[in-house]
XYZ file of C-alpha atoms in Angstrom:
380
model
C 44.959 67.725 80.111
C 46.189 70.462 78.047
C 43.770 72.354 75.278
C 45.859 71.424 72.082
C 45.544 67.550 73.375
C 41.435 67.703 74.022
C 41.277 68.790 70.447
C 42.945 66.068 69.655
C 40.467 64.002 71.274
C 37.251 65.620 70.342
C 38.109 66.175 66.945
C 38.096 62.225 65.528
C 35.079 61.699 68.090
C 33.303 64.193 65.444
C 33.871 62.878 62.541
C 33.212 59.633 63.618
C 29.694 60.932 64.745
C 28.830 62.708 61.437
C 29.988 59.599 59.393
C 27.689 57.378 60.969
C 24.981 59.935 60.730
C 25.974 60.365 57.083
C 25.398 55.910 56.570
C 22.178 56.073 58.532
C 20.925 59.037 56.310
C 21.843 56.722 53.164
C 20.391 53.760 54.876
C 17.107 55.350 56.053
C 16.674 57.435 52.563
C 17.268 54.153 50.184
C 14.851 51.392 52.237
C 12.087 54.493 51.568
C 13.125 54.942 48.087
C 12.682 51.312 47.674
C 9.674 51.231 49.582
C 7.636 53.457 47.721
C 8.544 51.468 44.438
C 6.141 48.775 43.723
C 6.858 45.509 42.989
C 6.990 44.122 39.298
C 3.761 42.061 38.021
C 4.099 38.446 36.904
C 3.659 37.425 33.728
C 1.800 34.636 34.994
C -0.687 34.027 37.756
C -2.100 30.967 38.817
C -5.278 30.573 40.185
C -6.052 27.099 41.004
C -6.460 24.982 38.005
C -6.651 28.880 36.345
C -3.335 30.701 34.073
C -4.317 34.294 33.779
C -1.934 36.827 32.123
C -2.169 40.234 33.088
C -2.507 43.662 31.480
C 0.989 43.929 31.243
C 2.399 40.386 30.222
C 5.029 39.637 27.776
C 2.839 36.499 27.055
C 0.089 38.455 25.527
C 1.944 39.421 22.631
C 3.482 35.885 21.697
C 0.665 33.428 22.199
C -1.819 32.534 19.733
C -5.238 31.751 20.287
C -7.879 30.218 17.689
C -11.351 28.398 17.917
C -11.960 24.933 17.250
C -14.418 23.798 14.480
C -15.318 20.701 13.042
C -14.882 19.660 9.581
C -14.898 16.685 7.469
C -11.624 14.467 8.209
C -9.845 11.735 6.252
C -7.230 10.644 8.123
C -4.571 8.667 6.237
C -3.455 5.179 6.959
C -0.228 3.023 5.616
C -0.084 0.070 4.406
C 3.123 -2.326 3.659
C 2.675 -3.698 -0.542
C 4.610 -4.900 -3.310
C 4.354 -4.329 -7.294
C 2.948 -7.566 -8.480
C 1.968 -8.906 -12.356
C -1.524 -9.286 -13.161
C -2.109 -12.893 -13.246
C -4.705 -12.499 -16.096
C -1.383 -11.024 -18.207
C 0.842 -13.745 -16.754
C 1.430 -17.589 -18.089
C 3.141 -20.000 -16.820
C 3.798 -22.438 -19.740
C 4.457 -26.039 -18.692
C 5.124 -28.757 -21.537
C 1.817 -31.399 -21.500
C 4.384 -34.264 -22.143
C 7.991 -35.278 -20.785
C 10.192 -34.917 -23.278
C 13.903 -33.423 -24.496
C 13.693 -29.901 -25.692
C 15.633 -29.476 -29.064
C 14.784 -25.972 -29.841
C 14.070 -23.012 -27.827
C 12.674 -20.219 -30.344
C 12.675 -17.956 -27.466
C 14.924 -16.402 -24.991
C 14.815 -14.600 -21.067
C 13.266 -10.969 -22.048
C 12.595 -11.958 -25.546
C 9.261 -10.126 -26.827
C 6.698 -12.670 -27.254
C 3.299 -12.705 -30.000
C 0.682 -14.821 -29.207
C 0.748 -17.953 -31.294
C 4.267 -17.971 -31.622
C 6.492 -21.214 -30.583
C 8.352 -21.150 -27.707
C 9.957 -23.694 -27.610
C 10.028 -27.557 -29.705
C 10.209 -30.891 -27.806
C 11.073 -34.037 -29.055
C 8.025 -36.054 -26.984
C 7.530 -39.678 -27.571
C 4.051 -39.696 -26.090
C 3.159 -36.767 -28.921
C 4.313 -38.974 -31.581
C 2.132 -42.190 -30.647
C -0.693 -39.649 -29.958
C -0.548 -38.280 -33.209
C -0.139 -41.369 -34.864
C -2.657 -43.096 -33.174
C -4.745 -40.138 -34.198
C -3.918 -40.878 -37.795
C -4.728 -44.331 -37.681
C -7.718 -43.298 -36.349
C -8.880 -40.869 -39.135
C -7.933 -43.586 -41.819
C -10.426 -45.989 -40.442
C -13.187 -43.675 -40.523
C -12.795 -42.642 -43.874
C -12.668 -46.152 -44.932
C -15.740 -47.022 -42.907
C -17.767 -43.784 -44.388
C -17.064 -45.085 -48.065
C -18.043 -48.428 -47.353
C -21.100 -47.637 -45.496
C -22.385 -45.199 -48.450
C -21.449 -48.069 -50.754
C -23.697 -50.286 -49.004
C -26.540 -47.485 -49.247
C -25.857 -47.519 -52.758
C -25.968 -51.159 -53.155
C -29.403 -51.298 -50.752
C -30.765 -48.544 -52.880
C -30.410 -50.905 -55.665
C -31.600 -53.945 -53.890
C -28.394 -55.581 -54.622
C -26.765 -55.995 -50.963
C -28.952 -57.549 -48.084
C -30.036 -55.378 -45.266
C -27.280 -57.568 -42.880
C -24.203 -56.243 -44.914
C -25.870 -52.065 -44.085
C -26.191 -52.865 -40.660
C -22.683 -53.829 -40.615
C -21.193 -50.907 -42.265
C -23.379 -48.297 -39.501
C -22.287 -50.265 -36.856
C -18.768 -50.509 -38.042
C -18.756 -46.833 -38.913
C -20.025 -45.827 -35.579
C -16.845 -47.604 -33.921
C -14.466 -45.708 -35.967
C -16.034 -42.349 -35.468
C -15.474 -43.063 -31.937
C -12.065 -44.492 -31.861
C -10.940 -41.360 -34.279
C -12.693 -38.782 -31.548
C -11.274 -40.196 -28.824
C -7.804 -40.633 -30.529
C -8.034 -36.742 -31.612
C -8.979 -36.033 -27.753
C -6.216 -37.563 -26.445
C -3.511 -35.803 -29.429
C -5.315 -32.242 -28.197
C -4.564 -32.937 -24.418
C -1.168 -33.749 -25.616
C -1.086 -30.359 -27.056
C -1.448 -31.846 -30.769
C -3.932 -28.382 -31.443
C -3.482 -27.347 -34.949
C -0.182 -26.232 -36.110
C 1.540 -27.846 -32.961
C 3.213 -30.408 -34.821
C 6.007 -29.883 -36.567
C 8.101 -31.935 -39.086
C 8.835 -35.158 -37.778
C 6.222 -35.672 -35.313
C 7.753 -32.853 -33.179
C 5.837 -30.893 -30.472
C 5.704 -27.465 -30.626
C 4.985 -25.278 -27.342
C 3.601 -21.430 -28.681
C 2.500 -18.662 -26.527
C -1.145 -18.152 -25.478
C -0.561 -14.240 -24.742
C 1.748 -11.412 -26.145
C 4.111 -9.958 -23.683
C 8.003 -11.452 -22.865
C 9.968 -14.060 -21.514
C 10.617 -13.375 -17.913
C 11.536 -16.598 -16.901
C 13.242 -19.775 -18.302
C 14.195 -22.994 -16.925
C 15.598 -25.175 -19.107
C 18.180 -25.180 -22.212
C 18.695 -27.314 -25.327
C 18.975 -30.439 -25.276
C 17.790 -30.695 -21.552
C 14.912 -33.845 -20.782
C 11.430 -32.055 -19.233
C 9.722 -35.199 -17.229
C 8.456 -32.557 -14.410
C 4.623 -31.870 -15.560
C 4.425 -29.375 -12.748
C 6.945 -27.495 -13.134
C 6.830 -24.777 -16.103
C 9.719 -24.354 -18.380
C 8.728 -20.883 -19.369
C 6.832 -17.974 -18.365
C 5.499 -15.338 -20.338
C 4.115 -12.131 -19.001
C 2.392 -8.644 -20.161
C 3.740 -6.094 -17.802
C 1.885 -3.296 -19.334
C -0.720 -3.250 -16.689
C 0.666 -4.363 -12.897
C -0.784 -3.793 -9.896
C 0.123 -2.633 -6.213
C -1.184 -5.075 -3.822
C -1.062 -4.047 -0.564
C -2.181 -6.029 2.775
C -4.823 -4.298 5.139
C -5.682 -5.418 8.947
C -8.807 -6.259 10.206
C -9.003 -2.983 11.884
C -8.638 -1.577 8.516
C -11.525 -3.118 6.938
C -14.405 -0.449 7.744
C -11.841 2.535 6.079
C -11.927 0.530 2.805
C -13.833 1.009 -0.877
C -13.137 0.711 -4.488
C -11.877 3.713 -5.782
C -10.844 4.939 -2.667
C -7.792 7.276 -3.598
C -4.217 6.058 -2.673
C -0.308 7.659 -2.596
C 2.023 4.836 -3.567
C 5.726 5.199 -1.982
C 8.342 3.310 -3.912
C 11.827 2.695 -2.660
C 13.589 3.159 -6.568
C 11.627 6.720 -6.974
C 11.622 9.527 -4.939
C 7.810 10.808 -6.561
C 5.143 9.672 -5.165
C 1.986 7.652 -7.618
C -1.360 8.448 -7.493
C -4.001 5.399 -7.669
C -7.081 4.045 -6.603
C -7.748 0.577 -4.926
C -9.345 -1.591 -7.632
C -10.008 -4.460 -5.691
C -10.893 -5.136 -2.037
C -10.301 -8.906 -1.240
C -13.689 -11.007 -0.123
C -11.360 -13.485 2.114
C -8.460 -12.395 4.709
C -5.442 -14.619 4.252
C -5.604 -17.933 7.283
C -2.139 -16.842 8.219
C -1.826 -13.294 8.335
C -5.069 -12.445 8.941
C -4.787 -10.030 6.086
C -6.513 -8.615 3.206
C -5.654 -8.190 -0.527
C -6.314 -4.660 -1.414
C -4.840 -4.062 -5.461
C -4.174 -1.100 -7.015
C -4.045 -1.161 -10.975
C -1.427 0.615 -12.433
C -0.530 1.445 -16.508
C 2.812 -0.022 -17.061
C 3.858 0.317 -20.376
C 7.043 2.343 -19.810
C 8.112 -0.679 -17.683
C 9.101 1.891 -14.455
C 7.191 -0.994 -12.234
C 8.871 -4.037 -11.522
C 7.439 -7.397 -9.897
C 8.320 -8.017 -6.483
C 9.244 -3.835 -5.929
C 8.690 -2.720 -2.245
C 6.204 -0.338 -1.322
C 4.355 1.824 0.918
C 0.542 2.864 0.008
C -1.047 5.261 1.686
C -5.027 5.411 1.615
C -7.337 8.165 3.331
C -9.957 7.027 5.323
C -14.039 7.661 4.615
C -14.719 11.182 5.558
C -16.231 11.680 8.884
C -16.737 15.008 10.866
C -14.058 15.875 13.238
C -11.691 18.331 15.097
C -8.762 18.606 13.586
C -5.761 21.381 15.430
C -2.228 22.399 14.648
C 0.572 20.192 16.046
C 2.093 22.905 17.792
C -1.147 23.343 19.982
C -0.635 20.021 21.410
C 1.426 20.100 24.708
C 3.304 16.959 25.634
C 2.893 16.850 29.908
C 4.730 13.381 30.709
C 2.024 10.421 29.026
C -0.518 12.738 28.285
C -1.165 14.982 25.728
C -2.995 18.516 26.403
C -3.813 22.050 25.344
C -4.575 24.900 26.955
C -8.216 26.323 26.714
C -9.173 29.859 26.890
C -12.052 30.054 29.345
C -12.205 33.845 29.751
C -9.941 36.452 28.175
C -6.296 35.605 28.941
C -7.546 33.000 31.387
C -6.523 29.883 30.153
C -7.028 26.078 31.692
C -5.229 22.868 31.084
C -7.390 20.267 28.806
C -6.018 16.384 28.185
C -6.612 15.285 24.812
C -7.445 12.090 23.238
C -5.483 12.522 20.043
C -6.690 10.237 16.654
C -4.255 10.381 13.037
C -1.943 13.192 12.199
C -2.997 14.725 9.206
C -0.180 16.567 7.631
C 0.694 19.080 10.165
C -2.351 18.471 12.005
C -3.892 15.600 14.148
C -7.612 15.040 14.780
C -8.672 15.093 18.194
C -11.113 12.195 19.319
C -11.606 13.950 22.816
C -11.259 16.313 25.138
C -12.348 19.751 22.745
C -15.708 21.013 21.386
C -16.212 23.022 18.724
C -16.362 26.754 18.958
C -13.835 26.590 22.330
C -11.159 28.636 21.744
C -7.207 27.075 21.998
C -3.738 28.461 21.901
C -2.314 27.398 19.171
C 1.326 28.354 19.099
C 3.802 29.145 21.931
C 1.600 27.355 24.325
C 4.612 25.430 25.761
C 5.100 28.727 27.867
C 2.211 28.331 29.899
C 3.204 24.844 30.582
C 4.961 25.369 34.000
């Protein structure tokens, strides 16, 4: 083999060498580079049922951690009611005799006085009462003048003592016959200035307020003593009834304060419960709770949907932000700091929301200290 062609060997042998010395060189330099690098610290560390953050975690600067304390709670509660009138403001007028009605003074939403007529019916019970009544009253004033002229006479010794017994006696019967014939004209609602020309009845209202409901028209025959033919109402003063569970009962008072939700306004009223019911309804199993309310711009209507809401009697309690409560499948926890930055999963019993707050019934103590916002981050 000739010199010129063993450099050509030797020469790419050479190369090749230093190449590969070159790589391991790399190789060799960058696993000790890499080596002598430590290894980055988690932001998290578990420790059995233990989260610790270390010196250096990103955690540390976004949670928020506060202690517990208790406090006096009234936790709200709702309950489904309506806008009803107050049945001492509301009358149901029903005619006391069958009859035609030939007149109706007043009209649906008319505004109503007390002891004005309502309505005129042409009854023929009235008129018998009321004549009966007069018959009645005739006879007694005869019998009074004949029985003082028979005192006159037996003053006198004129009469015998037979014919002043007679006279008593007779007017004792017609005393009687007029009171009972006045007693039946007043249940036939003959009271004074209920008759009217022509032996008419006339119906007038026992209240001031309107006409908010009519069921009949002129000329129409009323033989349903039941039924009424008018009803008058005073809407300034309504009330808010709202029905209450059993479970509800203990939480309940007079004058316990109440937000009342209506469907026509978007603001809210303020009220207190008037009236706690003494009986819960057979059916429902229910109580009436009412709410007065002033009504004399006539916003409230009977029969309006609402929603009150009522705070509980104040009780001591633990009450924590919503965001420090940590949804885990079913249960509900937060995490407890049981050492700086150590932190340990705690299941809560959890009572009303409050707001933006809910009371906790279990599972924290006062004075322990919680995270109370970004705690979904330890929740791996």
């Amino acid at each position: 083999m000739t010199t010129t062609t063993l450099k050509n060997f030797y020469l790419p042998c050479a190369l090749a060498i230093g190449a590969a010395a070159l790589i391991g060189w790399n190789v060799v330099g960058l696993q000790a580079h890499e080596a002598s690098t430590p290894a980055p610290e988690p932001a998290l560390v578990h420790e059995g049922d233990l989260l610790r953050l270390p010196q250096k975690s990103p955690l540390r600067r976004s949670l928020v951690v506060q202690a517990v304390v208790d406090q006096s709670v009234q936790a709200p509660f709702v309950l489904p009611a309506t806008v009803e009138a107050d049945p001492a403001r509301l009358v149901r007028v029903l005619p006391p005799l069958a009859g035609r009605v030939i007149r109706l003074n007043k009209q649906l939403g008319d505004a109503v006085k007390a002891g004005e007529v309502l309505f005129v019916m042409d009854a023929p019970d009235f008129a018998q009462a009321n004549a009966d009544a007069t018959k009645a009253q005739s006879a007694l004033t005869l019998a009074r003048r004949n029985l003082e002229r028979q005192r006159e006479l037996d003053k006198a010794d004129i009469a015998a003592g037979r014919d002043l017994e007679q006279a008593q006696s007779d007017y004792e019967q017609a005393a009687s016959e007029a009171a009972r014939a006045a007693a039946r004209l007043t249940q036939a609602g003959g009271a004074a200035g209920n008759a009217v020309a022509g032996g008419k009845l006339a119906v007038r209202s026992p209240i001031s307020g309107r006409v908010v409901a009519l069921a009949a028209a002129e000329g129409a025959y009323w033989n349903d003593a039941t039924a009424p033919l008018m009803t008058v109402a005073d809407l300034s003063r309504v009330f808010v009834s709202a029905n209450a569970q059993e479970k509800d009962l203990p939480q309940l008072y007079v004058g316990q304060q109440a937000s009342i939700k209506l469907d026509a306004y978007a603001e809210p009223l303020k009220g207190q419960v008037g009236y706690v019911g003494e009986m819960l309804d057979a059916d429902t199993r229910t109580v009436k709770v009412r709410l007065p309310f002033d009504n004399r711009d006539g916003r409230l209507k009977p029969g309006m949907f609402a929603e009150a809401t009522l705070r509980a009697r104040a009780h001591s309690g633990i009450v924590v932000p919503m965001s420090a409560v940590i949804q885990s499948g079913f249960a509900s926890r937060a995490f407890v700091e049981v050492k700086p930055w150590q932190f340990q999963a705690r299941e809560l019993k959890l009572g009303a929301q409050i707001g933006e707050q809910v009371e906790v019934l279990a599972g924290l103590k006062a004075g322990e200290r919680i995270v109370v916002k970004d705690g979904v981050l330890l929740n791996d």
